[in-house]
mmCIF file of C-alpha atoms and ligand atoms in Angstrom:
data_model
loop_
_atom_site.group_PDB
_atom_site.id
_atom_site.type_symbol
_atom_site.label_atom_id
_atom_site.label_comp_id
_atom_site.label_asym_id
_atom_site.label_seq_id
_atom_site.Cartn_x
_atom_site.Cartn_y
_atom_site.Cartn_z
ATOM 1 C CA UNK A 643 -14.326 -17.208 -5.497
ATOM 2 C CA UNK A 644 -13.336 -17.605 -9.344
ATOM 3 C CA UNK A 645 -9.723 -17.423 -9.853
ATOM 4 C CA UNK A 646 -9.799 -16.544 -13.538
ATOM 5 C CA UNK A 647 -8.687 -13.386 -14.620
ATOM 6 C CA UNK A 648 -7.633 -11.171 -17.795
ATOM 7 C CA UNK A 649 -4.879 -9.430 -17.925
ATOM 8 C CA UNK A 650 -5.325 -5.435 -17.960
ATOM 9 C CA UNK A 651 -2.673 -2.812 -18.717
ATOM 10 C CA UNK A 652 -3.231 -0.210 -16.554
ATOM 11 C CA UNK A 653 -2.641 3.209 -17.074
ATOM 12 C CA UNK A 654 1.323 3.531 -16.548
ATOM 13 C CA UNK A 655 2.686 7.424 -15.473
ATOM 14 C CA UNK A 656 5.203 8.703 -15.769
ATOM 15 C CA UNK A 657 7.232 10.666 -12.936
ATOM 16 C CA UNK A 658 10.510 10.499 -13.756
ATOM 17 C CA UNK A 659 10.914 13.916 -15.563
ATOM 18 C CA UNK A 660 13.497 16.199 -13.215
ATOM 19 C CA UNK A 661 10.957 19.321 -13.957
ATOM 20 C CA UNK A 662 8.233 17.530 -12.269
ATOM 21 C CA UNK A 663 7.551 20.430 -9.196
ATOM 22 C CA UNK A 664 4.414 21.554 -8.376
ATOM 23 C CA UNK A 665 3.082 24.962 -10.222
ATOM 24 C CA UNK A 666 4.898 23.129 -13.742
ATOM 25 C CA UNK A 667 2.845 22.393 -17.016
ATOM 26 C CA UNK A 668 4.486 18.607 -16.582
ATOM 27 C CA UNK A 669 3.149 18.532 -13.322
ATOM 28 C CA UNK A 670 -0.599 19.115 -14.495
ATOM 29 C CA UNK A 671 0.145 16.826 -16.709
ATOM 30 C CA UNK A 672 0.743 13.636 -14.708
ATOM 31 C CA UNK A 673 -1.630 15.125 -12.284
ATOM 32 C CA UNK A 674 -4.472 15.005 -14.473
ATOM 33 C CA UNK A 675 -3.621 11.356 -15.507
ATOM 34 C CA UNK A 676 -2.918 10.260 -11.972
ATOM 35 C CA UNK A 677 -6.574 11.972 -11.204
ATOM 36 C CA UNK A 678 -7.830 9.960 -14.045
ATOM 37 C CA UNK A 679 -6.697 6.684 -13.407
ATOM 38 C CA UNK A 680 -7.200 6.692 -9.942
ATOM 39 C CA UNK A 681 -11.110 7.341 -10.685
ATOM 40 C CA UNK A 682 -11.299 4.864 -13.278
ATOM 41 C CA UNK A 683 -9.501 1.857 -11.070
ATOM 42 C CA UNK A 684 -8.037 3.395 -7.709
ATOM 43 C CA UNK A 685 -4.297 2.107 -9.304
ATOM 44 C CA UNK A 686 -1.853 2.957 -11.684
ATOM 45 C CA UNK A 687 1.427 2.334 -12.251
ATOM 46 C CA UNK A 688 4.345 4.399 -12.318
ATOM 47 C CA UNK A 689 7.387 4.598 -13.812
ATOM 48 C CA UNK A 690 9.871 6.413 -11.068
ATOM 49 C CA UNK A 691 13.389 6.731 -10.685
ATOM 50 C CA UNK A 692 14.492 7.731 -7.594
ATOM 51 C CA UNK A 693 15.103 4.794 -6.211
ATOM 52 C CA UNK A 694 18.003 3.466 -8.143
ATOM 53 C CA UNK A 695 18.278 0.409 -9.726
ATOM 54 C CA UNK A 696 21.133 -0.568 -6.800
ATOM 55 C CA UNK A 697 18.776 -0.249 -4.014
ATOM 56 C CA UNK A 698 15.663 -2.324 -5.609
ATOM 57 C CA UNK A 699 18.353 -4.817 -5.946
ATOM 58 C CA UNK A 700 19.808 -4.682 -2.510
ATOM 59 C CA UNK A 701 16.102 -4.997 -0.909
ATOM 60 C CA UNK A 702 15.509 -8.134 -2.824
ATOM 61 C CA UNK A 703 18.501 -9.432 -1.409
ATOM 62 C CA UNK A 704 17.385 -7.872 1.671
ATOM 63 C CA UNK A 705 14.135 -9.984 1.617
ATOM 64 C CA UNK A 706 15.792 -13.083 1.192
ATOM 65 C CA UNK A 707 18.457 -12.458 4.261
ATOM 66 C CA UNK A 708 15.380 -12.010 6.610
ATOM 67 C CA UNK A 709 12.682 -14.777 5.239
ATOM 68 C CA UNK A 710 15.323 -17.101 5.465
ATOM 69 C CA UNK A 711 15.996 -16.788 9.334
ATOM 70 C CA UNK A 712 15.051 -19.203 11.641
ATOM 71 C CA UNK A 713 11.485 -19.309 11.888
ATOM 72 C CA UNK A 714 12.014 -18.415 15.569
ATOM 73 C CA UNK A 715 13.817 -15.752 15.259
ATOM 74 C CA UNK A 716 11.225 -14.026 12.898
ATOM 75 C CA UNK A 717 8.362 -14.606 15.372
ATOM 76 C CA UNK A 718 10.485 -12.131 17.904
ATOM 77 C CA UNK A 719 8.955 -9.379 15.481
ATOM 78 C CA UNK A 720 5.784 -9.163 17.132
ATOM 79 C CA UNK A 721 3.784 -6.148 17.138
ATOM 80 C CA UNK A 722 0.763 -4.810 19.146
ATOM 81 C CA UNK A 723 -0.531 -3.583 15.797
ATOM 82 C CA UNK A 724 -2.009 -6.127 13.983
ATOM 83 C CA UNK A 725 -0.318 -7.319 10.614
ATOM 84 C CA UNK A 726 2.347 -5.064 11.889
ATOM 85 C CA UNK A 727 5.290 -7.276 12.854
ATOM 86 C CA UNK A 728 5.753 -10.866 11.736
ATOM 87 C CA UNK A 729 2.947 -12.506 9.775
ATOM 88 C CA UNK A 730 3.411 -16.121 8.546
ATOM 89 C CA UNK A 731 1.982 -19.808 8.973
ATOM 90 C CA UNK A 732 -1.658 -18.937 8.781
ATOM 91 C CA UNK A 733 -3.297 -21.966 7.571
ATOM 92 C CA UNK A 734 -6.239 -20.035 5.643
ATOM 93 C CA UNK A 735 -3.010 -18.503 3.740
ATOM 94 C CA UNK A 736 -0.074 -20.947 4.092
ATOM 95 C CA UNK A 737 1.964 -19.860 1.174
ATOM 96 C CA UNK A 738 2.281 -16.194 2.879
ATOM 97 C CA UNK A 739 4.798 -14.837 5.312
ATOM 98 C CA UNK A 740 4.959 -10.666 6.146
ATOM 99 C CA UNK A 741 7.446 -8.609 8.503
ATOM 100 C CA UNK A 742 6.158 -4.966 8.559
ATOM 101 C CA UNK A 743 8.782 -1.897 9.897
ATOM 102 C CA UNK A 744 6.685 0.954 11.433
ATOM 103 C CA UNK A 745 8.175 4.272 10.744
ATOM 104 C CA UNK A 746 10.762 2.860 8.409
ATOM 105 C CA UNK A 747 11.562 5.798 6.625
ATOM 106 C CA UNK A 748 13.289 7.111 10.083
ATOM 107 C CA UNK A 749 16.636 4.925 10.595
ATOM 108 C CA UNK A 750 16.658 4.613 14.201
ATOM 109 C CA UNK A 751 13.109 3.493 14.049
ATOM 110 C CA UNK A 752 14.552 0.513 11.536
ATOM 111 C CA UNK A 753 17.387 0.010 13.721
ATOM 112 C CA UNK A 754 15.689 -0.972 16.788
ATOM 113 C CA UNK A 755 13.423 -3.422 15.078
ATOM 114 C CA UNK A 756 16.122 -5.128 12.827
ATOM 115 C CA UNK A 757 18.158 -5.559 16.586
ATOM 116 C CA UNK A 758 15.308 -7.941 17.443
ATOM 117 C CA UNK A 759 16.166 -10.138 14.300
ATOM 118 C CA UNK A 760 19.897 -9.422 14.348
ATOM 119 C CA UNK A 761 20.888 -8.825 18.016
ATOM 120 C CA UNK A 762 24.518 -7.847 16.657
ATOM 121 C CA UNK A 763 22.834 -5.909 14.523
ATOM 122 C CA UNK A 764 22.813 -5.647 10.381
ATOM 123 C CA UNK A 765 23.354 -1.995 9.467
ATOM 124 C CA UNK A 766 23.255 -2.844 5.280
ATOM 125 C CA UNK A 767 19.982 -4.526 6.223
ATOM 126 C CA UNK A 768 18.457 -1.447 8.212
ATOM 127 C CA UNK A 769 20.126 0.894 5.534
ATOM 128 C CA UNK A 770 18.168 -0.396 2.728
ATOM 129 C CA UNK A 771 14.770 -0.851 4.170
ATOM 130 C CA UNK A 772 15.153 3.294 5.276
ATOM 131 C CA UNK A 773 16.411 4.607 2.084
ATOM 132 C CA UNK A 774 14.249 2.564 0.151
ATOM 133 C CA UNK A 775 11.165 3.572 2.247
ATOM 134 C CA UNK A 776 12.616 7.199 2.288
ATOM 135 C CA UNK A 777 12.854 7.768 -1.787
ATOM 136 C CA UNK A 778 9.462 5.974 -2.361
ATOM 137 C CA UNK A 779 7.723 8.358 0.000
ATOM 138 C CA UNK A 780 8.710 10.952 -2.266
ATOM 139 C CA UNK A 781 5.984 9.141 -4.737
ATOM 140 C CA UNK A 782 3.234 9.077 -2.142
ATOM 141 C CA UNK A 783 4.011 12.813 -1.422
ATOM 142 C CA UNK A 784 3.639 13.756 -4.633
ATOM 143 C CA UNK A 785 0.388 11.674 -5.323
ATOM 144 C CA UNK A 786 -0.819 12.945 -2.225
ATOM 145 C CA UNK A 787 -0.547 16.819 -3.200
ATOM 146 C CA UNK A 788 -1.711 16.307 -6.397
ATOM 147 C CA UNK A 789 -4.964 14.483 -5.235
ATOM 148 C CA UNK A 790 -5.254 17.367 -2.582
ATOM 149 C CA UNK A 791 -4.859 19.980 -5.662
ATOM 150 C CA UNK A 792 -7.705 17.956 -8.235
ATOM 151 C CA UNK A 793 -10.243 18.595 -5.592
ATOM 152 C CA UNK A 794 -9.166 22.124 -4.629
ATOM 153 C CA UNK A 795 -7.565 21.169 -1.070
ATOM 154 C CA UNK A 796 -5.075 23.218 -0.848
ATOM 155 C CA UNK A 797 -5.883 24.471 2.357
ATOM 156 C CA UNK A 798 -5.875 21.034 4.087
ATOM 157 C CA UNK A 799 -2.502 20.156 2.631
ATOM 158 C CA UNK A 800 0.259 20.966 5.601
ATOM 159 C CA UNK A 801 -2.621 18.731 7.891
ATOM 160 C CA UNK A 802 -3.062 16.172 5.614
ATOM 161 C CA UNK A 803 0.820 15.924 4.541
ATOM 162 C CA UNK A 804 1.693 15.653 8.704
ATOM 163 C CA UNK A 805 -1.098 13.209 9.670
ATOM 164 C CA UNK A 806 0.683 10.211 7.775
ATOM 165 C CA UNK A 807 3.366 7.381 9.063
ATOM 166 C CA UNK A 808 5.227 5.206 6.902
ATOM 167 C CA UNK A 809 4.649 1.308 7.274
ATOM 168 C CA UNK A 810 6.873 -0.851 4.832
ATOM 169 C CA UNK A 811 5.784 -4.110 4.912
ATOM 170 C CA UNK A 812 7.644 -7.287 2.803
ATOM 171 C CA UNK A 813 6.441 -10.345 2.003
ATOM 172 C CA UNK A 814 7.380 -13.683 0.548
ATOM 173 C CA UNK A 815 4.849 -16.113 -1.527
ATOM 174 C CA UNK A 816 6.386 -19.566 -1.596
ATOM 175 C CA UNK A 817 5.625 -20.696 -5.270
ATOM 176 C CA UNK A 818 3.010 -23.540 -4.528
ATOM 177 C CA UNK A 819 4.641 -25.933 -7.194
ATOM 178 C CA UNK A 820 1.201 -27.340 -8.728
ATOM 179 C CA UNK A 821 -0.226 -26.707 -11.648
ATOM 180 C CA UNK A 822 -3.360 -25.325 -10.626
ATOM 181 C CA UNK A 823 -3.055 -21.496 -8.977
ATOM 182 C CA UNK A 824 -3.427 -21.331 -5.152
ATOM 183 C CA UNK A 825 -4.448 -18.253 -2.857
ATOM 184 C CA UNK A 826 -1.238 -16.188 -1.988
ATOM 185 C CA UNK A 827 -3.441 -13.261 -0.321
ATOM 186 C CA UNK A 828 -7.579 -12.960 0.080
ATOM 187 C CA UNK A 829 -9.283 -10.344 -1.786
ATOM 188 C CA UNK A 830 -9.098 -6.906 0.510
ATOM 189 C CA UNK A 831 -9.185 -3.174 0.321
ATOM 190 C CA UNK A 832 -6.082 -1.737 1.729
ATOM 191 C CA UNK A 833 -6.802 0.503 5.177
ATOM 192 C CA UNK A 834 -4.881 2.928 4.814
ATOM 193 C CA UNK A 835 -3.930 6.271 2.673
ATOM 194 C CA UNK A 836 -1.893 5.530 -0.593
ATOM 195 C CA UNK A 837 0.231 2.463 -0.763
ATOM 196 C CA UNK A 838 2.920 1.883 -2.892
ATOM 197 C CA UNK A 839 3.674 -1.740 -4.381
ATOM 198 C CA UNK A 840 7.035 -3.627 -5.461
ATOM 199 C CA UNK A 841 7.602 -7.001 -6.523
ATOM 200 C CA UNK A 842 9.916 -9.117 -8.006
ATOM 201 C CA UNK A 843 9.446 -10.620 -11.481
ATOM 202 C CA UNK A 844 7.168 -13.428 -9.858
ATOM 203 C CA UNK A 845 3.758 -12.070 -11.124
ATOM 204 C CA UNK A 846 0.366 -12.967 -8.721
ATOM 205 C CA UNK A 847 -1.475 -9.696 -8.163
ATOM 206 C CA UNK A 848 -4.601 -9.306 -9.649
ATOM 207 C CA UNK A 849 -7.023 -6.258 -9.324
ATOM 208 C CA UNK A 850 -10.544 -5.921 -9.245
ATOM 209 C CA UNK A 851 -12.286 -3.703 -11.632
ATOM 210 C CA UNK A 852 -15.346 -1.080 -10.732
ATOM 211 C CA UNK A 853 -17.602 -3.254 -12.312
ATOM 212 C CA UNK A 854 -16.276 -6.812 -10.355
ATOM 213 C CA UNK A 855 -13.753 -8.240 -12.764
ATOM 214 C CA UNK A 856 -10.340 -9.405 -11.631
ATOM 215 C CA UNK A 857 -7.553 -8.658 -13.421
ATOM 216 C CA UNK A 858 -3.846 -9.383 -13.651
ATOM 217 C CA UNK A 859 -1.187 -6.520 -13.425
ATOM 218 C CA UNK A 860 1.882 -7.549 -14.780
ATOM 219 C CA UNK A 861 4.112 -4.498 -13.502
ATOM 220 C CA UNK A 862 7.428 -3.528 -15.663
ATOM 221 C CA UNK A 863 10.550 -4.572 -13.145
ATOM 222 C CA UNK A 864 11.144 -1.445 -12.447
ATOM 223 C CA UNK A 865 7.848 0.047 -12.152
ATOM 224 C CA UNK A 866 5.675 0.518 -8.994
ATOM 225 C CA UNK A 867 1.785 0.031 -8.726
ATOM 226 C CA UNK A 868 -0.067 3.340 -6.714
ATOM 227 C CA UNK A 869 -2.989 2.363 -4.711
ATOM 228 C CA UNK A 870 -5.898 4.155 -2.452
ATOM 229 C CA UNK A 871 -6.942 2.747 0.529
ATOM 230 C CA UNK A 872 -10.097 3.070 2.606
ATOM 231 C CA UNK A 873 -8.702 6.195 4.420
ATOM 232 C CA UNK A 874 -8.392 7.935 1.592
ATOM 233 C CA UNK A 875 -11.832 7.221 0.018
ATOM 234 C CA UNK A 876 -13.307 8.263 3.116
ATOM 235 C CA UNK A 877 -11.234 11.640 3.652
ATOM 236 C CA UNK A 878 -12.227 12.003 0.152
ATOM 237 C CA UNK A 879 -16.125 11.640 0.809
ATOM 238 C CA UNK A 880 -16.090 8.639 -2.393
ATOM 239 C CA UNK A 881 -14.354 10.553 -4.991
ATOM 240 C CA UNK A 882 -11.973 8.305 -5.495
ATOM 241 C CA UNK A 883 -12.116 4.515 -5.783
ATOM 242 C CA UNK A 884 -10.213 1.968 -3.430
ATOM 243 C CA UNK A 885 -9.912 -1.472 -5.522
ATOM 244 C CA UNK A 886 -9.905 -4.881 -4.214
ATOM 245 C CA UNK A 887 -6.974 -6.850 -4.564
ATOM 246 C CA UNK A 888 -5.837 -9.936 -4.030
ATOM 247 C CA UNK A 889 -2.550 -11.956 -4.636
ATOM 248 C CA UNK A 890 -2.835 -15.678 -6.275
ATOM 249 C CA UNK A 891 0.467 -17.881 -7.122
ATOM 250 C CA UNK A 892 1.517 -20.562 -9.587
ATOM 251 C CA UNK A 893 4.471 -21.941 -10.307
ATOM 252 C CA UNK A 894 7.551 -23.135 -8.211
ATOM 253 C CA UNK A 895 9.365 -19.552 -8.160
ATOM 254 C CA UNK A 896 9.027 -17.485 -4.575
ATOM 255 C CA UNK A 897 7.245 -14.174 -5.033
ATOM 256 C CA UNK A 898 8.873 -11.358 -3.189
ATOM 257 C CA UNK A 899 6.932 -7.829 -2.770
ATOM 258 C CA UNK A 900 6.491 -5.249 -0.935
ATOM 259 C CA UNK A 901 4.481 -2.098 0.353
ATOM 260 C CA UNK A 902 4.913 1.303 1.552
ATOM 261 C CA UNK A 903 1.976 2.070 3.289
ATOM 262 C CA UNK A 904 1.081 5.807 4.144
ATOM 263 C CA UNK A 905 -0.998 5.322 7.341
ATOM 264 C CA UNK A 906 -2.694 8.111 9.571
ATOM 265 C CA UNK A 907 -1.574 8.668 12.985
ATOM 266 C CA UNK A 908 -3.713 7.258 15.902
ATOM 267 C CA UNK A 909 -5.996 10.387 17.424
ATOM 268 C CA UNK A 910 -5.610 12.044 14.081
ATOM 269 C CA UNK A 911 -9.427 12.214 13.107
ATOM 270 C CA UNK A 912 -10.032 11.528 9.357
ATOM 271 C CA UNK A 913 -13.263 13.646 8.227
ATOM 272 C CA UNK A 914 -14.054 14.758 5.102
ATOM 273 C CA UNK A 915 -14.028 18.560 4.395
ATOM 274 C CA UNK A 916 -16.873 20.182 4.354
ATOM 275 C CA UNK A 917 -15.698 21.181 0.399
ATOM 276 C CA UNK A 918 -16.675 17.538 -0.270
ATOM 277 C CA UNK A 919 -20.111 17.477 0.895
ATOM 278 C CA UNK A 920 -23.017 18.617 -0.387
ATOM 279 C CA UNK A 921 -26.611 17.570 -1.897
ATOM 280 C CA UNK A 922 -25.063 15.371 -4.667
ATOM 281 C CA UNK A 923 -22.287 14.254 -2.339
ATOM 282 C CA UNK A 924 -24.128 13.397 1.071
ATOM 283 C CA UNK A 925 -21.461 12.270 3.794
ATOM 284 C CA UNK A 926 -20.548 8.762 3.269
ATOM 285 C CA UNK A 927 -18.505 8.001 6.827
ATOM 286 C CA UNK A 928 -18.657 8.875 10.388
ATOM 287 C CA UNK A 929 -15.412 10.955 11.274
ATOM 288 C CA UNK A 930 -13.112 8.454 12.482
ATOM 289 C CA UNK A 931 -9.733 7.412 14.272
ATOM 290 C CA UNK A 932 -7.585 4.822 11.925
ATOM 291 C CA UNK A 933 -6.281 2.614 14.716
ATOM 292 C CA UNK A 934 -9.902 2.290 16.316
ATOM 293 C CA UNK A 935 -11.401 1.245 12.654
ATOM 294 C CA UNK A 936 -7.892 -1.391 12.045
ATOM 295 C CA UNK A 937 -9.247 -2.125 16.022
ATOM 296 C CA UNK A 938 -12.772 -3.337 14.336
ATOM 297 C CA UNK A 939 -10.953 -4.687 11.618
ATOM 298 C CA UNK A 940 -9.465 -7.367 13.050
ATOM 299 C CA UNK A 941 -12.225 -8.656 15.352
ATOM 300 C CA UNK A 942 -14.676 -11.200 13.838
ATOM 301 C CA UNK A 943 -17.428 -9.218 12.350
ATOM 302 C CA UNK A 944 -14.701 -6.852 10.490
ATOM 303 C CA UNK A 945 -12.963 -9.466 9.053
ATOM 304 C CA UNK A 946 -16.924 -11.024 7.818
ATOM 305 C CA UNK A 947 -17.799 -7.439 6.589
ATOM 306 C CA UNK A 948 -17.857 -7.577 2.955
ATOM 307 C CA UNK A 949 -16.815 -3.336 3.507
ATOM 308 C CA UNK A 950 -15.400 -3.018 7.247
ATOM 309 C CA UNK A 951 -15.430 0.863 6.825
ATOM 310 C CA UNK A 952 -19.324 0.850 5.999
ATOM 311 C CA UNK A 953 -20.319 -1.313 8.528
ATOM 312 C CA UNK A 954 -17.576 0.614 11.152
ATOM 313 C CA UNK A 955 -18.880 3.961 10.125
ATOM 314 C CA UNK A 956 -20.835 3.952 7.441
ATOM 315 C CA UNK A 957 -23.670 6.912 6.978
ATOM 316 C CA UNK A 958 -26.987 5.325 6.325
ATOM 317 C CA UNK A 959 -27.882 7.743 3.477
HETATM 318 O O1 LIG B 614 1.998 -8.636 -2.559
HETATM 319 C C1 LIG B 614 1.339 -7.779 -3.146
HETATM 320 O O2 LIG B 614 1.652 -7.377 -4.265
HETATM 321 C C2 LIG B 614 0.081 -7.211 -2.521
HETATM 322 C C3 LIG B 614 0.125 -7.118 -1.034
HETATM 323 C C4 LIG B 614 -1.080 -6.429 -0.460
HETATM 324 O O3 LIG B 614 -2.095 -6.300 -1.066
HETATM 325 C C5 LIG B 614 -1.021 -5.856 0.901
HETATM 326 O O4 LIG B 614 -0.012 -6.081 1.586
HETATM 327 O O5 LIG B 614 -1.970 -5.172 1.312
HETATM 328 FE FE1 LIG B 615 -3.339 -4.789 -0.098
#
């Protein structure tokens, strides 16, 4: 795997405008660039106010309270779900530790888990992972109708909008103090719907291109990078690209980042409507349940699968 890369700007939109409601001329707008640029790379980058420059501060500090508890104490945050609780100490990626909240937008949900790490409890630590996770699903909602508009969806939108839980998952990148750069996260397509990236000013994501070039993204501080996942692409019968990605460190400084991850509920069936198939557009994936395909993910041959969707339920076409 090469690790050199070029830095790309990606297309950066912007929803901060109050007007920006569906049925607006701004709201065409950005949805014709967010149509655009998710096409052209499955990413963009967006510029988004509503949650206030307080908060991103208080869930950096956040992220620092929990990575630096006792190792022990972290590993109480286990999870049936894989990659869903705490993730750390892997030697194939040592310099990477994860704690995921399911359902974190919903503060008893955040409550019970941060009782594990904090038996007394830590209600400024449970406060900030739900309102943060609560005002950044505003940004997947709105990507999320606006896809469903492009391709004349409408119909599916109360379905699609209800079939979605929020995972926020953080993550630390101890700075591998050498000079040459060392793997922070292996090259992957994300699983799920849309997710929604933050990091700190440590810089380490890089993107790969449609045609199979990696590049750097070098997000503003106060920007967030938009991303489709496999669910997505499938509901969406191709028509929009999930990227590869992959995180790589230099430097002595800790990276801290996180995602919201809009994932679809277990039994919900994800098949693409019939509006999305035809003779150009022959059905690319089986119909199929997200927590049986993360099921095949994680077992040998879907972590070998150079595309775990095609080879779970792939359409030989
Ligand atoms: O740390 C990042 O910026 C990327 C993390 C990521 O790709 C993931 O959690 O799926
Ligand atoms: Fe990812």
């Amino acid at each position: 795997m090469g690790t050199e890369s070029t830095p790309l700007k990606l297309p950066v939109i912007d929803f901060t405008k109050p007007e920006l409601k569906p049925g607006t001329v701004e709201w065409d707008s950005v949805k014709g660039q967010v149509l655009q640029a998710l096409q052209d790379y499955g990413c963009f980058e967006a510029l988004f106010e509503k949650v206030p420059t307080e908060l991103r501060e208080a869930i950096f500090e956040a992220l620092e309270e929990l990575f630096d508890l006792p190792l022990e104490t972290k590993l109480r945050n286990v999870s049936k779900k894989p990659f869903h609780g705490y993730v750390g100490q892997y030697p194939q990626v040592p310099l990477f530790e994860s704690m995921g909240f399911d359902d974190a937008d919903i503060i008893e949900k955040v409550e019970a888990q941060t009782s594990i790490l904090w038996p007394q409890g830590n209600t400024d630590f449970s406060k900030t992972i739900q309102s943060f996770s609560k005002q950044l699903s505003d940004l997947d909602q709105m990507v999320r109708r606006m896809i469903l508009e492009s391709f004349n969806l409408e119909k599916y939108m109360d379905e699609h909008m209800d079939s979605a839980n929020y995972l926020l998952r953080v993550m630390k990148y101890e700075g591998p103090k050498t000079t040459e750069t060392k793997l922070g996260l292996r090259s992957h397509t994300d699983k799920n719907i849309v997710t929604i990236l933050h990091q700190n000013e440590v810089e380490g994501l890089a993107i790969q291109s449609k045609d199979g070039e990696w590049f750097d993204i070098k997000p503003s501080k106060d920007s967030f990078i938009v991303m489709i996942g496999d669910s997505l692409y499938a509901w969406l019968n191709g028509r929009l690209h999930s990227p590869y990605h992959r995180v790589m460190m230099t430097g002595d400084k800790a990276r801290y980042s996180m995602g919201l991850f809009s994932i679809p509920k277990g039994g919900y069936m994800i098949k693409a409507p019939e509006e999305l198939v035809d003779e150009e557009h022959p059905l690319l994936f089986k119909p199929f349940d997200h927590i049986q395909f993360m099921g095949f993910y994680f077992t040998e041959a879907g972590q070998k699968a150079q595309s775990a969707l095609k080879v779970f339920c792939g359409v030989e076409n």
